[in-house]
Amino acid sequence: MAAGYLTTHVLDTARGRPAVGMPITLYRLEGDQRQQLARMVTNHDGRTDGPILPQDRFETGTYELVFDAGAYLDATDTPPEAPRFLDQIPIRFGISDAGAHYHVPLLFSPFGFSTYRGS
């Protein structure tokens, strides 16, 4: 069994605080196939309550996290645009070490975002 796991953390840089209540979906990609593995919502700290991909389901491969920024912005009464500049933010990444902790955070505002491999 792999010892690795996947976590995320979302910070709303426009407000200077965690993004509470943002829906996140995790997909595994194989060729043209996209399989949904998890759907979670961030908690009071902008994190999911547990690993988004726990050890018992963790394996190497290509994945995509989709952050539903539009739903979060709607819920926080951010003035809407039609359409929003950022609605869904996909981050596609690879897991090559089955024994590692992968942390894929999102720093975002209504008009920009960044990510990195965290620890």
Coordinates of N, CA and C in Angstrom, one line a residue:
M1 N 0.8 -1.2 0.0 CA 0.0 0.0 0.0 C 0.9 1.2 0.0
A2 N 0.5 2.3 -0.7 CA 1.2 3.5 -0.8 C 1.1 4.2 0.5
A3 N 2.1 5.0 0.9 CA 2.1 5.8 2.1 C 1.8 7.2 1.9
G4 N 1.7 7.6 0.6 CA 1.5 9.0 0.2 C 0.0 9.4 0.4
Y5 N -0.2 10.7 0.3 CA -1.6 11.2 0.3 C -1.6 12.6 -0.3
L6 N -2.7 13.2 -0.6 CA -2.9 14.5 -1.3 C -3.7 15.4 -0.5
T7 N -3.3 16.6 -0.3 CA -4.0 17.6 0.5 C -4.0 18.9 -0.4
T8 N -4.9 19.8 0.0 CA -5.0 21.1 -0.6 C -5.4 22.2 0.5
H9 N -5.2 23.4 0.1 CA -5.5 24.5 1.0 C -5.8 25.7 0.1
V10 N -6.9 26.4 0.4 CA -7.3 27.5 -0.5 C -7.3 28.8 0.3
L11 N -6.6 29.8 -0.2 CA -6.5 31.1 0.4 C -7.1 32.2 -0.5
D12 N -8.0 33.0 0.0 CA -8.6 34.1 -0.7 C -7.7 35.3 -0.5
T13 N -6.9 35.6 -1.4 CA -5.9 36.7 -1.3 C -6.6 38.1 -1.3
A14 N -7.7 38.2 -1.9 CA -8.4 39.5 -2.0 C -9.0 39.8 -0.6
R15 N -9.3 38.8 0.2 CA -9.9 39.1 1.5 C -8.8 38.8 2.6
G16 N -7.7 38.2 2.3 CA -6.7 37.9 3.2 C -7.0 36.9 4.3
R17 N -7.8 35.8 3.8 CA -8.2 34.8 4.7 C -8.5 33.5 4.0
P18 N -8.6 32.4 4.7 CA -9.0 31.1 4.1 C -10.3 31.2 3.3
A19 N -10.4 30.5 2.2 CA -11.6 30.4 1.4 C -12.5 29.3 2.0
V20 N -13.4 29.7 2.8 CA -14.3 28.8 3.5 C -15.5 28.4 2.5
G21 N -15.7 27.1 2.4 CA -16.9 26.7 1.6 C -16.7 26.6 0.1
M22 N -15.4 26.5 -0.3 CA -15.2 26.3 -1.7 C -15.3 24.8 -2.1
P23 N -16.2 24.5 -3.1 CA -16.2 23.1 -3.6 C -15.0 22.8 -4.4
I24 N -14.5 21.6 -4.2 CA -13.3 21.1 -5.0 C -13.6 19.7 -5.4
T25 N -13.3 19.4 -6.7 CA -13.4 18.0 -7.3 C -12.1 17.5 -7.7
L26 N -11.8 16.3 -7.4 CA -10.6 15.6 -7.8 C -10.9 14.6 -8.9
Y27 N -10.1 14.6 -10.0 CA -10.2 13.6 -11.1 C -8.9 12.9 -11.3
R28 N -9.0 11.7 -11.7 CA -7.8 11.0 -12.2 C -7.9 10.9 -13.7
L29 N -6.8 11.2 -14.4 CA -6.8 11.2 -15.8 C -6.0 10.1 -16.4
E30 N -6.6 9.3 -17.3 CA -5.9 8.2 -18.0 C -6.3 8.3 -19.5
G31 N -5.3 8.8 -20.3 CA -5.6 9.0 -21.7 C -6.7 10.1 -21.8
D32 N -7.8 9.7 -22.6 CA -8.9 10.6 -22.7 C -9.9 10.5 -21.6
Q33 N -9.7 9.6 -20.7 CA -10.7 9.3 -19.6 C -10.4 10.2 -18.4
R34 N -11.5 10.7 -17.8 CA -11.5 11.5 -16.7 C -12.4 10.9 -15.6
Q35 N -11.9 10.4 -14.5 CA -12.7 9.7 -13.5 C -12.7 10.6 -12.2
Q36 N -13.9 10.9 -11.8 CA -14.1 11.7 -10.6 C -13.8 10.8 -9.4
L37 N -12.9 11.2 -8.5 CA -12.5 10.4 -7.3 C -13.0 11.0 -6.0
A38 N -13.2 12.3 -6.0 CA -13.6 12.9 -4.7 C -14.3 14.3 -5.0
R39 N -15.2 14.7 -4.1 CA -15.7 16.0 -4.1 C -15.8 16.4 -2.7
M40 N -15.2 17.6 -2.4 CA -15.2 18.0 -1.0 C -15.4 19.5 -1.0
V41 N -15.6 20.1 0.2 CA -15.7 21.5 0.4 C -14.8 22.0 1.5
T42 N -14.1 23.1 1.3 CA -13.2 23.6 2.3 C -13.9 24.0 3.6
N43 N -13.1 23.8 4.7 CA -13.6 24.1 6.0 C -13.2 25.5 6.4
H44 N -13.3 25.8 7.7 CA -13.1 27.2 8.2 C -11.6 27.6 8.1
D45 N -10.7 26.7 7.8 CA -9.3 27.0 7.6 C -8.9 26.9 6.1
G46 N -9.9 26.8 5.2 CA -9.7 26.7 3.8 C -9.1 25.4 3.3
R47 N -9.2 24.4 4.2 CA -8.7 23.0 3.9 C -9.8 22.0 3.9
T48 N -9.6 20.9 3.3 CA -10.6 19.8 3.4 C -10.5 19.1 4.8
D49 N -11.5 18.5 5.3 CA -11.4 17.9 6.6 C -10.5 16.7 6.7
G50 N -10.2 16.1 5.6 CA -9.2 15.0 5.5 C -8.5 15.1 4.2
P51 N -7.5 14.2 4.0 CA -6.9 14.2 2.7 C -7.9 14.1 1.5
I52 N -7.7 14.8 0.5 CA -8.6 14.7 -0.7 C -8.3 13.4 -1.4
L53 N -7.1 12.9 -1.3 CA -6.8 11.5 -1.8 C -6.0 10.8 -0.7
P54 N -6.7 10.0 0.1 CA -6.0 9.4 1.3 C -5.1 8.2 0.8
Q55 N -4.3 7.7 1.8 CA -3.3 6.7 1.5 C -3.9 5.5 0.9
D56 N -5.1 5.0 1.3 CA -5.7 3.8 0.8 C -6.1 3.9 -0.7
R57 N -6.2 5.1 -1.2 CA -6.6 5.3 -2.7 C -5.5 6.0 -3.5
F58 N -4.3 6.2 -2.8 CA -3.3 7.0 -3.4 C -2.4 6.2 -4.4
E59 N -2.2 6.7 -5.6 CA -1.3 6.0 -6.6 C -0.7 7.0 -7.5
T60 N 0.4 6.6 -8.2 CA 1.0 7.5 -9.1 C 0.0 7.7 -10.3
G61 N 0.2 8.8 -11.0 CA -0.6 9.1 -12.2 C -0.8 10.6 -12.4
T62 N -1.7 10.9 -13.3 CA -2.1 12.3 -13.6 C -3.4 12.6 -13.0
Y63 N -3.5 13.7 -12.4 CA -4.7 14.2 -11.7 C -5.1 15.6 -12.0
E64 N -6.3 15.9 -11.7 CA -6.8 17.3 -11.9 C -7.7 17.7 -10.7
L65 N -7.3 18.8 -10.0 CA -8.2 19.4 -9.0 C -8.9 20.5 -9.7
V66 N -10.2 20.6 -9.5 CA -11.0 21.7 -10.1 C -11.6 22.4 -8.9
F67 N -11.2 23.7 -8.7 CA -11.7 24.5 -7.7 C -12.9 25.4 -8.2
D68 N -14.0 25.3 -7.5 CA -15.2 26.0 -8.0 C -15.2 27.4 -7.4
A69 N -14.4 28.2 -8.0 CA -14.2 29.6 -7.5 C -15.5 30.4 -7.7
G70 N -16.2 30.2 -8.8 CA -17.4 31.0 -9.0 C -18.4 30.7 -7.9
A71 N -18.6 29.5 -7.5 CA -19.6 29.2 -6.4 C -19.2 29.9 -5.1
Y72 N -17.9 29.8 -4.9 CA -17.3 30.5 -3.7 C -17.6 32.0 -3.7
L73 N -17.3 32.6 -4.9 CA -17.4 34.0 -5.0 C -18.9 34.4 -4.9
D74 N -19.8 33.6 -5.5 CA -21.2 33.9 -5.3 C -21.7 33.8 -3.9
A75 N -21.2 32.8 -3.1 CA -21.5 32.6 -1.7 C -21.0 33.7 -0.8
T76 N -19.9 34.4 -1.3 CA -19.3 35.5 -0.4 C -19.8 36.9 -0.9
D77 N -20.8 36.9 -1.7 CA -21.4 38.1 -2.2 C -20.4 39.0 -3.0
T78 N -19.5 38.4 -3.7 CA -18.6 39.2 -4.5 C -19.4 39.6 -5.7
P79 N -19.3 40.9 -6.0 CA -20.2 41.3 -7.2 C -19.9 40.5 -8.4
P80 N -21.0 40.0 -9.0 CA -20.8 39.1 -10.2 C -20.5 39.9 -11.5
E81 N -19.8 39.2 -12.3 CA -19.6 39.6 -13.7 C -20.4 38.6 -14.5
A82 N -20.6 38.9 -15.8 CA -21.3 37.9 -16.6 C -20.5 37.7 -17.9
P83 N -19.8 36.7 -18.0 CA -19.5 35.7 -17.0 C -18.3 36.1 -16.1
R84 N -18.1 35.4 -15.0 CA -17.0 35.7 -14.1 C -15.7 35.4 -14.9
F85 N -14.7 36.3 -14.5 CA -13.4 36.0 -15.1 C -12.8 34.7 -14.7
L86 N -12.9 34.3 -13.4 CA -12.5 33.0 -12.9 C -13.8 32.3 -12.4
D87 N -14.1 31.2 -13.0 CA -15.3 30.4 -12.5 C -14.8 29.1 -11.9
Q88 N -14.3 28.2 -12.8 CA -13.7 27.0 -12.3 C -12.2 27.0 -12.6
I89 N -11.4 26.7 -11.6 CA -9.9 26.7 -11.8 C -9.4 25.3 -11.8
P90 N -9.0 24.8 -13.0 CA -8.4 23.4 -13.0 C -6.9 23.5 -12.8
I91 N -6.4 22.6 -12.0 CA -5.0 22.4 -11.9 C -4.6 21.0 -12.1
R92 N -3.9 20.7 -13.2 CA -3.5 19.4 -13.6 C -2.1 19.1 -13.2
F93 N -1.9 18.0 -12.6 CA -0.5 17.7 -12.0 C -0.3 16.2 -12.0
G94 N 1.0 15.8 -11.8 CA 1.3 14.4 -11.8 C 1.8 14.0 -10.4
I95 N 1.5 12.8 -10.0 CA 2.1 12.2 -8.8 C 3.0 11.1 -9.3
S96 N 4.3 11.2 -8.9 CA 5.3 10.3 -9.4 C 5.9 9.4 -8.2
D97 N 5.6 9.9 -7.0 CA 6.2 9.2 -5.8 C 5.0 8.7 -5.0
A98 N 4.8 7.4 -5.0 CA 3.6 6.8 -4.2 C 3.8 6.9 -2.7
G99 N 5.0 7.3 -2.2 CA 5.2 7.4 -0.8 C 5.2 8.8 -0.3
A100 N 5.0 9.8 -1.1 CA 5.1 11.2 -0.7 C 3.8 11.8 -0.4
H101 N 3.9 12.9 0.4 CA 2.8 13.8 0.6 C 2.8 14.9 -0.5
Y102 N 1.7 14.9 -1.2 CA 1.6 16.0 -2.2 C 0.6 17.0 -1.7
H103 N 1.0 18.3 -1.7 CA 0.1 19.3 -1.2 C 0.0 20.3 -2.4
V104 N -1.2 20.6 -2.9 CA -1.5 21.5 -4.0 C -2.4 22.6 -3.5
P105 N -1.8 23.7 -3.0 CA -2.6 24.8 -2.5 C -3.0 25.7 -3.7
L106 N -4.0 26.5 -3.4 CA -4.5 27.5 -4.4 C -4.5 28.9 -3.6
L107 N -3.9 29.9 -4.2 CA -4.0 31.3 -3.8 C -4.7 32.0 -4.8
F108 N -5.9 32.6 -4.5 CA -6.7 33.2 -5.6 C -7.4 34.4 -5.1
S109 N -7.8 35.2 -6.1 CA -8.7 36.4 -6.0 C -9.6 36.3 -7.2
P110 N -10.6 37.2 -7.3 CA -11.5 37.1 -8.4 C -10.8 37.2 -9.8
F111 N -9.6 37.7 -9.8 CA -8.9 38.0 -11.1 C -7.6 37.3 -11.3
G112 N -7.2 36.4 -10.4 CA -5.9 35.7 -10.6 C -5.7 34.6 -9.6
F113 N -4.8 33.7 -9.9 CA -4.5 32.6 -9.0 C -3.1 32.1 -9.2
S114 N -2.6 31.4 -8.2 CA -1.3 30.7 -8.3 C -1.3 29.5 -7.5
T115 N -0.4 28.6 -7.8 CA -0.3 27.3 -7.1 C 1.2 26.9 -7.1
Y116 N 1.5 25.9 -6.3 CA 2.8 25.3 -6.2 C 2.7 24.0 -5.5
R117 N 3.8 23.2 -5.5 CA 3.8 22.0 -4.8 C 4.3 22.3 -3.4
G118 N 3.4 22.2 -2.4 CA 3.7 22.6 -1.1 C 4.1 21.4 -0.3
S119 N 4.2 21.6 1.0 CA 4.6 20.5 1.9 C 3.6 20.3 3.0

